[in-house]
Tab-separated table of C-alpha atoms in Angstrom:
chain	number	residue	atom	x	y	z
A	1	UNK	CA	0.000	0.000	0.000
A	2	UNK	CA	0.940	3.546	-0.668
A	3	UNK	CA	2.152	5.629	2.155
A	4	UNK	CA	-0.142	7.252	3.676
A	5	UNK	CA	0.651	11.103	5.170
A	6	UNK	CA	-0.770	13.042	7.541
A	7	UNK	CA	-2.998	15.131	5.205
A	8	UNK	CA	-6.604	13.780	5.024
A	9	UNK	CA	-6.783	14.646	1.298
A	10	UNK	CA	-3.676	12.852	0.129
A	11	UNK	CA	-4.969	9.687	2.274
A	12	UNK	CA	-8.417	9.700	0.576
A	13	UNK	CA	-6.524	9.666	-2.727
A	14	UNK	CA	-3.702	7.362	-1.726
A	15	UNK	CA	-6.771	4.717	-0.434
A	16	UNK	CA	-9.095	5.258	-3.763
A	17	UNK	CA	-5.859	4.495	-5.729
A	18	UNK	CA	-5.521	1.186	-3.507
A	19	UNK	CA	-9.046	0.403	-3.751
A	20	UNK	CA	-9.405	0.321	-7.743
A	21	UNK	CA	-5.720	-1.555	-8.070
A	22	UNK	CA	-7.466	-4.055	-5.974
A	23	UNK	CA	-10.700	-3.541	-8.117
A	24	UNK	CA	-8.698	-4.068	-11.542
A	25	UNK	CA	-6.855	-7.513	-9.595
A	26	UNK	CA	-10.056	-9.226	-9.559
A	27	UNK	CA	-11.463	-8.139	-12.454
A	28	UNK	CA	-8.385	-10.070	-14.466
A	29	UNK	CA	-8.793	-12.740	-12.066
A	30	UNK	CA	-12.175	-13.168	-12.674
A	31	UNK	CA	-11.699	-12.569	-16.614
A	32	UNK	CA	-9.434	-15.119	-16.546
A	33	UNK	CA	-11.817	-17.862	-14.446
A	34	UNK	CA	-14.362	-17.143	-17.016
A	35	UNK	CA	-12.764	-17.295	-20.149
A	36	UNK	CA	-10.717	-20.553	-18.872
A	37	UNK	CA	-14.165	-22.105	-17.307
A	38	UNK	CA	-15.957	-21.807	-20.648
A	39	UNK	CA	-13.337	-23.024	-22.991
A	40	UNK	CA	-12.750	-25.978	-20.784
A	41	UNK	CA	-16.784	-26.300	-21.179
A	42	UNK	CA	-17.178	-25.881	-24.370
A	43	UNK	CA	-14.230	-27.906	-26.137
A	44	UNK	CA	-15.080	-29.789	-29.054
A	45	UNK	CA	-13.803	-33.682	-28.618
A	46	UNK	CA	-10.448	-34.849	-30.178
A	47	UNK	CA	-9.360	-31.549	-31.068
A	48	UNK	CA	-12.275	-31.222	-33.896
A	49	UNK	CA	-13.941	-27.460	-34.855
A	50	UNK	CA	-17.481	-27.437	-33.190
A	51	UNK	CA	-19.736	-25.994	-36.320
A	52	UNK	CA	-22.858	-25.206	-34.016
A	53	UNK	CA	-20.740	-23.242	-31.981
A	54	UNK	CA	-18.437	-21.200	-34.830
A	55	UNK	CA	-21.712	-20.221	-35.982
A	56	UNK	CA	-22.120	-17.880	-32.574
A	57	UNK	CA	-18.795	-16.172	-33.163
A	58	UNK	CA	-18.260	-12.633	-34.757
A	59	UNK	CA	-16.649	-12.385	-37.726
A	60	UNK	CA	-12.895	-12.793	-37.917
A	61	UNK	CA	-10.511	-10.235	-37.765
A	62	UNK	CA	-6.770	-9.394	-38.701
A	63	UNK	CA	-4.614	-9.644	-35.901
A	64	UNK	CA	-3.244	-6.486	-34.607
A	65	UNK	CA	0.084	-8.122	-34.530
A	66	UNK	CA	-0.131	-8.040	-38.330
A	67	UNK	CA	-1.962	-4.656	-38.552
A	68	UNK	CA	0.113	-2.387	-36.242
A	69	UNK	CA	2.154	-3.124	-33.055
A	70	UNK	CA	0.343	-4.134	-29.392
A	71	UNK	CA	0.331	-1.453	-27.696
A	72	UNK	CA	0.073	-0.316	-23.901
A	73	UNK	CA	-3.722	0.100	-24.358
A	74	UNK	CA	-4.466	-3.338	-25.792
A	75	UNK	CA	-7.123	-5.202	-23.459
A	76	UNK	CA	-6.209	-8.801	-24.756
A	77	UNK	CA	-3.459	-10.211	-27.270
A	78	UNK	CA	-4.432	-10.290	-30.710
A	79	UNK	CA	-7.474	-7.409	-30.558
A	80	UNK	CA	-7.482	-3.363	-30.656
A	81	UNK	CA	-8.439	-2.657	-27.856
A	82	UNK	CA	-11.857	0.005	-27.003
A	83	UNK	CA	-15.401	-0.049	-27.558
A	84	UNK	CA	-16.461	-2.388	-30.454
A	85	UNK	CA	-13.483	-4.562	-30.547
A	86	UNK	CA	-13.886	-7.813	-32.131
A	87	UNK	CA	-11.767	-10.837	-31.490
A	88	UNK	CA	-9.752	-12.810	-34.899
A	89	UNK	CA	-10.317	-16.440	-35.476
A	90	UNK	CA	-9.261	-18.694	-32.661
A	91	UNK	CA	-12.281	-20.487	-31.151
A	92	UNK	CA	-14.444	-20.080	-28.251
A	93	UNK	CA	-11.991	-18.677	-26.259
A	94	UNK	CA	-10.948	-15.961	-28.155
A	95	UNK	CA	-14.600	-14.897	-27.862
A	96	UNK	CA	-15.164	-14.823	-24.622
A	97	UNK	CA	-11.761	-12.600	-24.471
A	98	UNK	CA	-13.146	-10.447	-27.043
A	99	UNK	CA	-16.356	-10.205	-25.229
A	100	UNK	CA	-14.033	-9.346	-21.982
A	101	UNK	CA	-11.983	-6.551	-23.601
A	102	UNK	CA	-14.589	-4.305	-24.408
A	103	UNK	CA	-15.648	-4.470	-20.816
A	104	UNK	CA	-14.931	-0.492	-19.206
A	105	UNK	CA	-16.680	-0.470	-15.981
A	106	UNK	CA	-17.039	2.940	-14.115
A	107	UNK	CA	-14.907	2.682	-10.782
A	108	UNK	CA	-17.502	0.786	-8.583
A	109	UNK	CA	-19.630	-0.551	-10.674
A	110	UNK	CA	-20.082	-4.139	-11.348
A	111	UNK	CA	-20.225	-6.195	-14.555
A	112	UNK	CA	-21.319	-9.690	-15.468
A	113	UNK	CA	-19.460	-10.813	-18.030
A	114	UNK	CA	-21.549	-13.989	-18.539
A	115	UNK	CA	-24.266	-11.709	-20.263
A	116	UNK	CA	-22.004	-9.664	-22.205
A	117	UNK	CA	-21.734	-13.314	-24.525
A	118	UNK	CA	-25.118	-12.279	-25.753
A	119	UNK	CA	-28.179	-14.840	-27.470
A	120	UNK	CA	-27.340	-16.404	-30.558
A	121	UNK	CA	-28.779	-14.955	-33.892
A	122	UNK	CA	-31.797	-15.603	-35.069
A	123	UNK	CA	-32.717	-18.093	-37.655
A	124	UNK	CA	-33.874	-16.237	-40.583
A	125	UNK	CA	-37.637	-16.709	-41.786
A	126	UNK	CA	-37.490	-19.596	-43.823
A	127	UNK	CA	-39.362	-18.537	-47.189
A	128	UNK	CA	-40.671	-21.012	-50.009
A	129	UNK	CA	-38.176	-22.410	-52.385
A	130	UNK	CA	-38.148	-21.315	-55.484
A	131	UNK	CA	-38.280	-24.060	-58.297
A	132	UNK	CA	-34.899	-24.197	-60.321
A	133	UNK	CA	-35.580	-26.329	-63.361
A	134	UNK	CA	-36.513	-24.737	-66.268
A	135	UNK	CA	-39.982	-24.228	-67.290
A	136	UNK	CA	-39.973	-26.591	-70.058
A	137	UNK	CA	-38.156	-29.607	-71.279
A	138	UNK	CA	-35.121	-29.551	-73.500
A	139	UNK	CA	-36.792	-32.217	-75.469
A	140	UNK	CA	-40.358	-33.786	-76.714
A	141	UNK	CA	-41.855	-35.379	-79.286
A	142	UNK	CA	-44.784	-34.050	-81.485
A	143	UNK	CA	-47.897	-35.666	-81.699
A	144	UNK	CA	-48.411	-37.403	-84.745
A	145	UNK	CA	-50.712	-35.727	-87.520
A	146	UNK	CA	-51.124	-39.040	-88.957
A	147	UNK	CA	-52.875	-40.312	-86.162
A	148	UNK	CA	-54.358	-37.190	-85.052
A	149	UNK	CA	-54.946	-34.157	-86.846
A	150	UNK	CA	-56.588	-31.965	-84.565
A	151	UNK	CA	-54.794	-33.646	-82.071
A	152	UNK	CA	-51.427	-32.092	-83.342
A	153	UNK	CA	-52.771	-28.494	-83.871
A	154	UNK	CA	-52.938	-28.301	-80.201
A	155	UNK	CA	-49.818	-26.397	-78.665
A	156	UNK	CA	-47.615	-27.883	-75.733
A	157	UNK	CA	-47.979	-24.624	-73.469
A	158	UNK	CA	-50.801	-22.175	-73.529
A	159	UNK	CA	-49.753	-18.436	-72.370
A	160	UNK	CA	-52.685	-15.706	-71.963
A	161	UNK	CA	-52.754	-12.126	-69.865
A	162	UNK	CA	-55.571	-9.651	-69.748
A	163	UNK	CA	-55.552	-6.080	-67.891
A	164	UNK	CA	-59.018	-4.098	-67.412
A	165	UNK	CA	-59.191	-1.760	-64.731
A	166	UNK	CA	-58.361	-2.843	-61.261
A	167	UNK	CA	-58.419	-6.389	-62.201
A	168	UNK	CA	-55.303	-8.645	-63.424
A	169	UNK	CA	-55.430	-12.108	-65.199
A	170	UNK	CA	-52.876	-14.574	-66.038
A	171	UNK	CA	-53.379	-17.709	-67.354
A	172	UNK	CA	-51.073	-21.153	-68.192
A	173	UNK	CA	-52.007	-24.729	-69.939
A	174	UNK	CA	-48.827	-26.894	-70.098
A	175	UNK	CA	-48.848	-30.515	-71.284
A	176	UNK	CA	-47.805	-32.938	-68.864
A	177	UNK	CA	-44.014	-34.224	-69.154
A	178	UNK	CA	-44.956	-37.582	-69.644
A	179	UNK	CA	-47.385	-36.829	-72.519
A	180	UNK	CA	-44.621	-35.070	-74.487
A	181	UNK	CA	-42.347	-38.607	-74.219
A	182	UNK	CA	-44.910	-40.617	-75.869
A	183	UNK	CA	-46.342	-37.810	-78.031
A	184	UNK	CA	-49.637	-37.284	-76.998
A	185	UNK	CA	-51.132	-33.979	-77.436
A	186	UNK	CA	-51.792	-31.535	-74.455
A	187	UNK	CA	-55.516	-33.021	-72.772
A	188	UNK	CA	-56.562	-29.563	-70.497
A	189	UNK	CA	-57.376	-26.966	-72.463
A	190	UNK	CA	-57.956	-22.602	-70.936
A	191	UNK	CA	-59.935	-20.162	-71.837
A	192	UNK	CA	-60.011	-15.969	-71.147
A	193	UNK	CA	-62.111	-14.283	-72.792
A	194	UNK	CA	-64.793	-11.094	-72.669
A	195	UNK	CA	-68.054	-11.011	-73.040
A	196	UNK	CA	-69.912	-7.410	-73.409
A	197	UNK	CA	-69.569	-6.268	-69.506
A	198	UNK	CA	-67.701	-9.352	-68.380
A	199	UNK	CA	-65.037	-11.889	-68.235
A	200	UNK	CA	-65.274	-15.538	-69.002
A	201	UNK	CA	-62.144	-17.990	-67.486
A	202	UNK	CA	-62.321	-21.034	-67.814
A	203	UNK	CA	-60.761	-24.800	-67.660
A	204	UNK	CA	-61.098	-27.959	-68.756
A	205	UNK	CA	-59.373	-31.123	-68.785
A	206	UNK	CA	-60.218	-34.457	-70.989
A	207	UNK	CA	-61.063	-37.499	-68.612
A	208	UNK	CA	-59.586	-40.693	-68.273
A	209	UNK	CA	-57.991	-42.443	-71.443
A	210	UNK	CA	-61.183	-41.108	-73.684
A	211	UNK	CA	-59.404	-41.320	-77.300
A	212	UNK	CA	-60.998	-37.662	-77.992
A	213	UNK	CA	-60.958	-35.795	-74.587
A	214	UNK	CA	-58.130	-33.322	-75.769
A	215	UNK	CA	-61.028	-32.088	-78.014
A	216	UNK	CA	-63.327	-32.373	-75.822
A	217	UNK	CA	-62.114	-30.190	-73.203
A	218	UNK	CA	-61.246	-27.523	-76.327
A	219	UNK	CA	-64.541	-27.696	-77.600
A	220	UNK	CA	-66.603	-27.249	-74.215
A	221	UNK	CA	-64.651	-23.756	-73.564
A	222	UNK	CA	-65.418	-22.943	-76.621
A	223	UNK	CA	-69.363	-24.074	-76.489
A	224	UNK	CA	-68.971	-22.232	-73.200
A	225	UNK	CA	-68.261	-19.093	-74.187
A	226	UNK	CA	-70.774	-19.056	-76.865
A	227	UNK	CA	-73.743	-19.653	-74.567
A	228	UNK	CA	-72.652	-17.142	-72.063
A	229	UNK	CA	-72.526	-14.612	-74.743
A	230	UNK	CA	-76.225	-15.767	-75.836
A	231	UNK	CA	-77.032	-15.244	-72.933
A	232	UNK	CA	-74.678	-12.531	-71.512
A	233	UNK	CA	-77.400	-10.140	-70.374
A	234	UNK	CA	-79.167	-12.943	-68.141
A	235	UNK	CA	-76.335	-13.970	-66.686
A	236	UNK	CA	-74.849	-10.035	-65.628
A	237	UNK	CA	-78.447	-9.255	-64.325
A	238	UNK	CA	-78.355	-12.502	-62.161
A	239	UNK	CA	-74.760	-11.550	-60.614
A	240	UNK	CA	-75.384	-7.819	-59.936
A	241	UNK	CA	-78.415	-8.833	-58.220
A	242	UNK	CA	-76.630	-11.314	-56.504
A	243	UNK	CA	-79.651	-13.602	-57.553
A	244	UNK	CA	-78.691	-17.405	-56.466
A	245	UNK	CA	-81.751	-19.259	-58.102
A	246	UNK	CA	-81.365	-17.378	-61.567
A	247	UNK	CA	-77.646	-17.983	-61.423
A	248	UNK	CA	-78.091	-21.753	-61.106
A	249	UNK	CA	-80.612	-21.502	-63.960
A	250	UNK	CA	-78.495	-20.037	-66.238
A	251	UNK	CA	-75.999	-22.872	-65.273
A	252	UNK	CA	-78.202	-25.427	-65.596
A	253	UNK	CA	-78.768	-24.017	-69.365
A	254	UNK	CA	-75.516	-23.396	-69.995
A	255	UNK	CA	-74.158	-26.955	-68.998
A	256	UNK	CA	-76.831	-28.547	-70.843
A	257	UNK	CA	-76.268	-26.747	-74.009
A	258	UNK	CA	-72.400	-27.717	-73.780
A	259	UNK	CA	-73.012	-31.284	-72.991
A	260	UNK	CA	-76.019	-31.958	-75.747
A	261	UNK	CA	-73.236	-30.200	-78.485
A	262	UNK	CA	-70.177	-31.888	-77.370
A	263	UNK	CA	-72.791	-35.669	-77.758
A	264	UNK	CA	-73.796	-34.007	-81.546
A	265	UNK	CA	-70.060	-33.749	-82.357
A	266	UNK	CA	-69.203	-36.938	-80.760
A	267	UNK	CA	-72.169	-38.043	-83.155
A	268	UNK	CA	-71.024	-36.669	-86.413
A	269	UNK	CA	-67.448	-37.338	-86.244
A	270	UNK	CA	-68.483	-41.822	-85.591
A	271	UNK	CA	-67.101	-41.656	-81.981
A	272	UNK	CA	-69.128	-42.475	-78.500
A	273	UNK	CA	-70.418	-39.325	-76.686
A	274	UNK	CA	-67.898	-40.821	-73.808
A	275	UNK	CA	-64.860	-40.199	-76.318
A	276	UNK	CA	-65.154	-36.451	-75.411
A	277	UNK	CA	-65.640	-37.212	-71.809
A	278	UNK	CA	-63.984	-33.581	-70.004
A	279	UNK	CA	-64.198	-31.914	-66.785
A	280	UNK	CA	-65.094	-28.070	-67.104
A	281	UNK	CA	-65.092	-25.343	-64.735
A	282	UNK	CA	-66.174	-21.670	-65.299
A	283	UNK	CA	-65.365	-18.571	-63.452
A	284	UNK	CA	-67.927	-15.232	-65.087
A	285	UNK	CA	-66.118	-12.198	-63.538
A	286	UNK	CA	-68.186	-8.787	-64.041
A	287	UNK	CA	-66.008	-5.953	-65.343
A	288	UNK	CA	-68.379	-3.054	-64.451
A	289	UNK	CA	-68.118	-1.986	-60.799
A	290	UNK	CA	-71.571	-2.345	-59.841
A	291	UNK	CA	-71.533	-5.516	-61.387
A	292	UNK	CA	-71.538	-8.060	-58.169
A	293	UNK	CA	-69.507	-10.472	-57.338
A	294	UNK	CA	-67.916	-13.748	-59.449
A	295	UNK	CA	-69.687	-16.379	-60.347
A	296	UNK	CA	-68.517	-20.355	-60.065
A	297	UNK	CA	-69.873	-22.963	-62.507
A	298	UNK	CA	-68.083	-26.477	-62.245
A	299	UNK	CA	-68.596	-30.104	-63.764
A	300	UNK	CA	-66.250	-32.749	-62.897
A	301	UNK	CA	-62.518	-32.544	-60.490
A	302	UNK	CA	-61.126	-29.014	-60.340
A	303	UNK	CA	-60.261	-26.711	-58.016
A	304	UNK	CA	-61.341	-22.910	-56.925
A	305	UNK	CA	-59.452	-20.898	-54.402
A	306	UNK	CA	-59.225	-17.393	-53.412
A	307	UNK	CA	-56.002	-15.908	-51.486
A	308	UNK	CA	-56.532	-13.478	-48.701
A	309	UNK	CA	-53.890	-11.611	-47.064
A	310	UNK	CA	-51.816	-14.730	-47.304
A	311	UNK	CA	-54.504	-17.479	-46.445
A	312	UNK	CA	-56.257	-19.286	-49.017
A	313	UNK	CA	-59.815	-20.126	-48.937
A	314	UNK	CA	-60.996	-23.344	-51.386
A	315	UNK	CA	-64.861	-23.503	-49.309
A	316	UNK	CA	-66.638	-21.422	-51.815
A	317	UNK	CA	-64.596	-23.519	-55.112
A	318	UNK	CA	-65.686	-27.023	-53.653
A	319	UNK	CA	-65.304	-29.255	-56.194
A	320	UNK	CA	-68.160	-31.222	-58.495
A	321	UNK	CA	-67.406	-34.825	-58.005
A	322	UNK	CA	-66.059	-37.391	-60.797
A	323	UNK	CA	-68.893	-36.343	-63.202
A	324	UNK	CA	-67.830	-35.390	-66.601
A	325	UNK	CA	-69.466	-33.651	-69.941
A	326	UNK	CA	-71.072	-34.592	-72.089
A	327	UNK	CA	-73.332	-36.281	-69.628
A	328	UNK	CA	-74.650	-39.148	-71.876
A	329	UNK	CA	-78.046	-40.939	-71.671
A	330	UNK	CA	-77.942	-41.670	-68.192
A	331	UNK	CA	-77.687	-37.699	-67.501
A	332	UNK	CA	-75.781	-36.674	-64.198
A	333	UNK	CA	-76.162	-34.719	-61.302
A	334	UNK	CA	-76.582	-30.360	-61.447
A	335	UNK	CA	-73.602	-28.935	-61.860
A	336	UNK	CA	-71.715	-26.500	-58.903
A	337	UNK	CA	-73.488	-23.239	-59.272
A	338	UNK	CA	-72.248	-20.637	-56.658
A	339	UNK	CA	-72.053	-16.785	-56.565
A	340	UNK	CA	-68.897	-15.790	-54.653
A	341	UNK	CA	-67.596	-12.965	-52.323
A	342	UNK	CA	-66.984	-9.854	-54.113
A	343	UNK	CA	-63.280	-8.996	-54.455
A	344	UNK	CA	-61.290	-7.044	-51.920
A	345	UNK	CA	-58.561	-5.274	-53.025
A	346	UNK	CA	-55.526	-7.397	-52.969
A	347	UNK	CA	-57.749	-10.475	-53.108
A	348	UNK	CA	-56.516	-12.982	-55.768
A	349	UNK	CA	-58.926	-15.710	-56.939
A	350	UNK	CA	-57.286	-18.795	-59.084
A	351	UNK	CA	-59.426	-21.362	-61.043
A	352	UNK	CA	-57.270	-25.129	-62.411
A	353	UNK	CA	-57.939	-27.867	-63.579
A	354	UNK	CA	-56.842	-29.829	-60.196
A	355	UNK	CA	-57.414	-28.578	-56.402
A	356	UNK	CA	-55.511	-25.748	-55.616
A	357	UNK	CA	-55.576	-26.896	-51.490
A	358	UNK	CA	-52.875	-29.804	-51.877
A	359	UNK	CA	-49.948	-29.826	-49.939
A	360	UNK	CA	-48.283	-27.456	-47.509
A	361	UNK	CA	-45.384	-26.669	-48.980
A	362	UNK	CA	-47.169	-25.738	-52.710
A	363	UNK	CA	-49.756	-23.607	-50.563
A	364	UNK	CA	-46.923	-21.518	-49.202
A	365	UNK	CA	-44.954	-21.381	-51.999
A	366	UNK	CA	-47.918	-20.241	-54.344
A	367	UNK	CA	-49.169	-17.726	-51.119
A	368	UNK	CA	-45.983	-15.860	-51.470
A	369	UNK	CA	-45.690	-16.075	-55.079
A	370	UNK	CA	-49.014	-14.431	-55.903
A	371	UNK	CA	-49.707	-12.725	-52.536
A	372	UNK	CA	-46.498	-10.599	-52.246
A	373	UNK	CA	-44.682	-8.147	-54.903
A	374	UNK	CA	-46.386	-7.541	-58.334
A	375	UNK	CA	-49.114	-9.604	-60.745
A	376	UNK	CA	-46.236	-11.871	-62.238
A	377	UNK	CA	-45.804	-12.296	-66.176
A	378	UNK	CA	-46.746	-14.822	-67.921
A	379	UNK	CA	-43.520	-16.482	-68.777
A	380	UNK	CA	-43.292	-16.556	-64.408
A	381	UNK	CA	-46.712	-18.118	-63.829
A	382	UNK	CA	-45.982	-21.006	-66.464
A	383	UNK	CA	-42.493	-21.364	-63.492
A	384	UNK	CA	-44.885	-21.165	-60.742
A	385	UNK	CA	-47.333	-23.536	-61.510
A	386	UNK	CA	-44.933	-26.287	-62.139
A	387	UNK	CA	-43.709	-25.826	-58.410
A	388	UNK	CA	-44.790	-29.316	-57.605
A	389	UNK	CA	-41.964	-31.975	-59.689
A	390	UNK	CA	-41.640	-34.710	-60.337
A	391	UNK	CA	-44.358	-36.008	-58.413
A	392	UNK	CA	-47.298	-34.372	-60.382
A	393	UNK	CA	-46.094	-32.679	-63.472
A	394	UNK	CA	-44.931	-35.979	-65.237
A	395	UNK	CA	-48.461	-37.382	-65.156
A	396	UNK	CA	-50.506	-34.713	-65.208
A	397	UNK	CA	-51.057	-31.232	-67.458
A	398	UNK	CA	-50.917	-28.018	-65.531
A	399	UNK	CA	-53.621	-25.324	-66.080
A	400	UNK	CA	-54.442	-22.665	-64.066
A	401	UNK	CA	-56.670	-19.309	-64.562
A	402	UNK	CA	-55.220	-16.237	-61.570
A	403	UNK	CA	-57.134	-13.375	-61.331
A	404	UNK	CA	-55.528	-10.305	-59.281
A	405	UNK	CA	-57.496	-7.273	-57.560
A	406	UNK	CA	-55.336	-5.021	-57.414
A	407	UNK	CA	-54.862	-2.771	-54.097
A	408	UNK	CA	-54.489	1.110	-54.684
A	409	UNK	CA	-56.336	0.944	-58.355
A	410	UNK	CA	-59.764	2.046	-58.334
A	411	UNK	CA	-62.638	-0.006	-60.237
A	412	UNK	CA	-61.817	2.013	-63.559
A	413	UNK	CA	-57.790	1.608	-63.254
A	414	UNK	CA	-56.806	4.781	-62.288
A	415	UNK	CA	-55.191	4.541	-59.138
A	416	UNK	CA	-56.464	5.659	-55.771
């Protein structure tokens, strides 16, 4: 100890320098328990790196050995020392000295160094995966006109977009990977198209191993679309009114019509109505802003869905059963006739040719994909909706109809 003189102010000073030499003792002794304590706990076995543990550690540093020469105000060998330092590569040890070093208690004041380690980081949100393959094959093989003439007009992928005022619609039909190896000819078949003061999507997919369904599901959007637009005023009194029972009569006509024409052509071209078997779902959107809400019309396996600030909803697109058009002489039960929820902005409603509700992972994925950001292209959508390979794409076509409501665009498309 100091000596102490006979002056009371030069004691007090010679004892306060006493007290924090004995202050900064046990603060290196105790610096050195803890950084020994947790090394000795945390040592990986037989001398090998311990990954979970590396992960904790700040990032590396140069040495200040190599940067500059130690100096009298270093805290710990190998680190600048001051606010902020940060320790180079050397463990768990080297850590917990880094952690130490940065330490500058007041005189008096005590400091658990324990909590200056910190938590770890958090995992980032894990988002969906992105498919990588390409969205289509390097190879195929064409269908053979020979063997089927119409059969070969029909494209391997479908591509369609429409814009009209606040409301944003893409749509994709691409032939199953399995049906390109053995050159058969795309079987679902999409349709977007207007009628007077509103929109008509549709899909349809050819059933089973019928010989003719690829035309069949062709021909009923086409049939479709003709009846609604026979009948166009009917139909866009019956959804602004929000009518139920004159909305299911107008798809009781309408499926009737499709099925009786798609039996006549089955008729006049020496096939069985059940050659053009096809499963056809409808989706009448009014364009005017008055106009009501969507309307539903379904025959046959599908699948409706409408996304809602990230949750989708397939109750009001239940699907139709295992029915299938033309409906033959034993006839079949009513078709799916439903007027839906008017859309919000930022709702987006999709229509395919298989449910939309599957599995978690494609729910997410297709939740962020057409949920977040902007109404993607075309050439994007054909990407997305082959998220699910190779478990469903080989066997199966891929057809979708997405219709976006945009937020901030008023019902005429000028923003607000």
């Amino acid at each position: 100890m100091d000596d102490i003189t006979t002056r009371p102010a030069d004691r007090y000073e010679a004892l306060a320098r006493h007290e924090e030499r004995l202050r900064r003792e046990r603060r290196q002794a105790r610096a050195v328990a803890v950084r020994q304590a947790a090394f000795d706990a945390r040592r990986p076995p037989a001398g090998r790196r311990n990954a979970a543990l590396d992960a904790l550690l700040p990032p590396a540093r140069e040495p200040v050995a190599a940067r500059a020469p130690a100096g009298k105000g270093d805290r710990a060998a190998g680190y600048v020392g001051g606010v902020g330092a940060r320790p180079a590569a050397g463990g768990f040890d080297a850590f917990a000295d880094s952690a130490i070093a940065v330490v500058h208690p007041a005189a008096g004041q005590e400091v658990d160094l324990d909590l200056r380690l910190g938590p770890p980081p958090a995992a980032p949100a894990r988002r969906p995966v992105r498919p990588e393959r390409p969205p289509l094959p390097a190879r195929g093989t064409l269908t053979d006109a020979a063997e089927d003439f119409e059969g070969a007009l029909l494209p391997d992928t479908v591509l369609d977009a429409a814009e009209s005022g606040a409301l944003s619609v893409r749509a994709v039909s691409v032939r199953a990977e399995r049906s390109r190896r053995r050159g058969l000819p795309r079987r679902d078949a999409v349709c977007v198209a207007r009628y007077g003061p509103g929109l008509l999507l549709a899909v349809a997919r050819g059933q089973g191993t019928a010989a003719r369904a690829h035309l069949g599901a062709e021909q009923a959007c086409r049939l479709a679309l003709a009846h609604v637009v026979r009948e166009a005023a009917t139909v866009s009194a019956a959804l602004r009114a929000g009518d139920a029972h004159a909305f299911s009569a107008f798809a009781d006509r309408a499926v009737t019509s499709v099925g009786a024409l798609l039996e006549h052509t089955a008729h006049g071209a020496g096939h069985a109505p059940g050659a053009y078997a096809t499963a056809l779902r409808l989706l009448l959107v009014p364009l005017e802003p008055d106009g009501g809400g969507p309307g539903l019309i379904a025959v046959g396996e599908g699948g409706t869905a409408r996304l809602r600030e990230g949750i989708w909803d397939a109750g009001a697109g239940a699907g139709a059963g295992t029915g299938s058009l033309p409906y033959g002489r034993g006839g079949a039960r009513p078709p799916v006739a439903r007027l839906l929820e008017p859309l919000r902005p930022g709702d987006v409603l999709a229509l395919g040719t298989e449910a939309l509700d599957g599995d978690r992972l494609t729910r997410e994925y297709l939740a962020t994909a057409w949920g977040e950001g902007p109404v993607p292209e075309p050439a994007e959508l054909l990407r997305q909706v082959q998220h699910r390979v190779p478990a469903t794409t080989a066997d199966a076509d891929r057809t979708a109809v997405v219709l976006w409501r945009r937020a901030g665009v008023r019902a005429d498309g000028a923003g607000g």
